[in-house]
CSV table of C-alpha atoms in Angstrom, one decimal:
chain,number,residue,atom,x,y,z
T,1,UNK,CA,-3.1,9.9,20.6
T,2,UNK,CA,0.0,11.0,20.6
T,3,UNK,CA,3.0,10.8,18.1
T,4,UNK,CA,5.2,8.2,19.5
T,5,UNK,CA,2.0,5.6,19.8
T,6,UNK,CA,1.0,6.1,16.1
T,7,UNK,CA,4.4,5.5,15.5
T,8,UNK,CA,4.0,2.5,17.6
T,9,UNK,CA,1.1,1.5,15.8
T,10,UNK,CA,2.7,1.6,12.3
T,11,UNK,CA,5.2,-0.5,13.8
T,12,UNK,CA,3.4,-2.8,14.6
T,13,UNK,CA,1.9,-2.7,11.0
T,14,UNK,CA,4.8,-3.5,9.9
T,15,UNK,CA,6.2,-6.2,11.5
T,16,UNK,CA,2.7,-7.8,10.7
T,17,UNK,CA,2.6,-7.3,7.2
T,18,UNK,CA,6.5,-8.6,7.0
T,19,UNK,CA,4.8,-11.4,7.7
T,20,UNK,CA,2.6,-11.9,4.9
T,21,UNK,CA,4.3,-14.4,2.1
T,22,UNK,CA,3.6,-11.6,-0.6
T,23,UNK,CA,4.8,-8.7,0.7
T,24,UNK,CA,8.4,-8.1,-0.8
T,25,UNK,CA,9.5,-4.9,1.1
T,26,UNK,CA,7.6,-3.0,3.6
T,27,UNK,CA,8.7,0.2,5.6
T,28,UNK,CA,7.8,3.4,7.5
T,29,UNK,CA,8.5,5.8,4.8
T,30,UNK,CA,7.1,9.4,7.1
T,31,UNK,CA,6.0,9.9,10.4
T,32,UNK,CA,4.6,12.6,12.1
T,33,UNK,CA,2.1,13.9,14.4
T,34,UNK,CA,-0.9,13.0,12.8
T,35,UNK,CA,-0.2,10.5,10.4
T,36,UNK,CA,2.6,7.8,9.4
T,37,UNK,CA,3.1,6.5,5.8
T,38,UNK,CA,3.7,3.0,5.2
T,39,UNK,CA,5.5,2.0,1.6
T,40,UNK,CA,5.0,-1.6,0.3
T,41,UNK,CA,5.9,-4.1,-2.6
T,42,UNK,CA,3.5,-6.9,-3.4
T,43,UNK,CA,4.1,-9.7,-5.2
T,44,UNK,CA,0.9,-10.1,-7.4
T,45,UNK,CA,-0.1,-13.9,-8.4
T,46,UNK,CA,-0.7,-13.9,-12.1
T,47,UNK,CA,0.7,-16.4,-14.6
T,48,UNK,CA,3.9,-17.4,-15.5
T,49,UNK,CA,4.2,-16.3,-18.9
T,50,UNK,CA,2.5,-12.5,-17.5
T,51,UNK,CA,5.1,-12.6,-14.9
T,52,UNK,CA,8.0,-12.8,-17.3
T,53,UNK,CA,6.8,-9.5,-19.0
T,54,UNK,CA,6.3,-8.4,-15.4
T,55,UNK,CA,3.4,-6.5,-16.2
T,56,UNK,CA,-0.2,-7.9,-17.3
T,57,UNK,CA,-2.7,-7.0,-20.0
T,58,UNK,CA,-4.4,-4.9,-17.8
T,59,UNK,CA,-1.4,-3.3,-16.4
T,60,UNK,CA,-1.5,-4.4,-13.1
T,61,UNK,CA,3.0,-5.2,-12.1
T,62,UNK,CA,4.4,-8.5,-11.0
T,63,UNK,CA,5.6,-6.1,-8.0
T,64,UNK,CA,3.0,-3.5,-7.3
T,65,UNK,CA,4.3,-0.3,-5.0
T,66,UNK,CA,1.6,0.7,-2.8
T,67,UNK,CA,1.1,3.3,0.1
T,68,UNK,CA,-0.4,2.4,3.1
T,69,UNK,CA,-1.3,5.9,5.3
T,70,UNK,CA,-2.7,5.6,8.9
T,71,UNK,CA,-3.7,8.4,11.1
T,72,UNK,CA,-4.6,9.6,14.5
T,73,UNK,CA,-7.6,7.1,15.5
T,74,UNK,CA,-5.8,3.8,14.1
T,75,UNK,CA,-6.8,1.0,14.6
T,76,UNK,CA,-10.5,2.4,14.9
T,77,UNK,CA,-10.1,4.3,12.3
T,78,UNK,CA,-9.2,2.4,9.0
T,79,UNK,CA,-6.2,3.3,7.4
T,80,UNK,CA,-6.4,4.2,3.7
T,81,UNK,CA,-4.7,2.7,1.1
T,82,UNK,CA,-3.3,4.3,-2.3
T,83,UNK,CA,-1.7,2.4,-5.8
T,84,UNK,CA,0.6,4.1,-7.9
T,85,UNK,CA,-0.1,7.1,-9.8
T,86,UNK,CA,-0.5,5.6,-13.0
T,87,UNK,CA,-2.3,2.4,-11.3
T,88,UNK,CA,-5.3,1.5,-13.9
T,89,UNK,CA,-8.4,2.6,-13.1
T,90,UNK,CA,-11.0,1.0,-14.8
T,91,UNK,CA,-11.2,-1.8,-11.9
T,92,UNK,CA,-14.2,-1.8,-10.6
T,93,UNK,CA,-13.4,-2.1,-7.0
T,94,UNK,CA,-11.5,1.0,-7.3
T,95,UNK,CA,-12.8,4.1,-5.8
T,96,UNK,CA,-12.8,7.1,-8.3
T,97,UNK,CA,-10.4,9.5,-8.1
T,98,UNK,CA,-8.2,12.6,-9.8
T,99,UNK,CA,-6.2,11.5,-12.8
T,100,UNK,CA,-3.1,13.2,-10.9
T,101,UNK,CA,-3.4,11.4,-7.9
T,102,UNK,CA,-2.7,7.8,-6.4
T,103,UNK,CA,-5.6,5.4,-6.8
């Protein structure tokens, strides 16, 4: 695969996810040969009074930044999909990673 379709391809993520009612902001934030980097908002459902503070008990944000990475072999090959840094961790559908990097 080439440059210019994985390029394509996250493109085409995009305009897709634009579509989705909760994303707030979505765009191609790097490109390159072997892999494009997608940044995203979402707007997380949680109650009103939670959404006031803009951040819950648990620490998950009203509007959570996440990073959406595809790479040669997309679609077959699933992208991956990072939280912020300081995301918490204790989730359990979280898969375990360094302290000083993205969850």
């Amino acid at each position: 695969m080439n440059s210019s379709s994985l390029v394509d391809d996250a493109q085409h993520l995009l305009r897709v996810m634009r579509l989705h009612p909760q994303i707030v902001n979505a765009s191609l934030s790097e490109f390159g040969e072997d892999e494009c980097r997608i940044a995203a908002v979402f707007d997380v459902e949680m109650p009103f009074d939670v959404r006031a503070r803009g951040v819950s008990a648990t620490g998950v944000m009203a509007h959570e930044p996440i990073e959406i990475v595809i790479r040669a072999g997309y679609p077959w090959k699933s992208p991956t999909v990072y939280f912020r840094q300081d995301f918490p961790r204790d989730f359990p559908h979280l898969q375990p990673s360094l302290p000083e990097a993205p969850a």
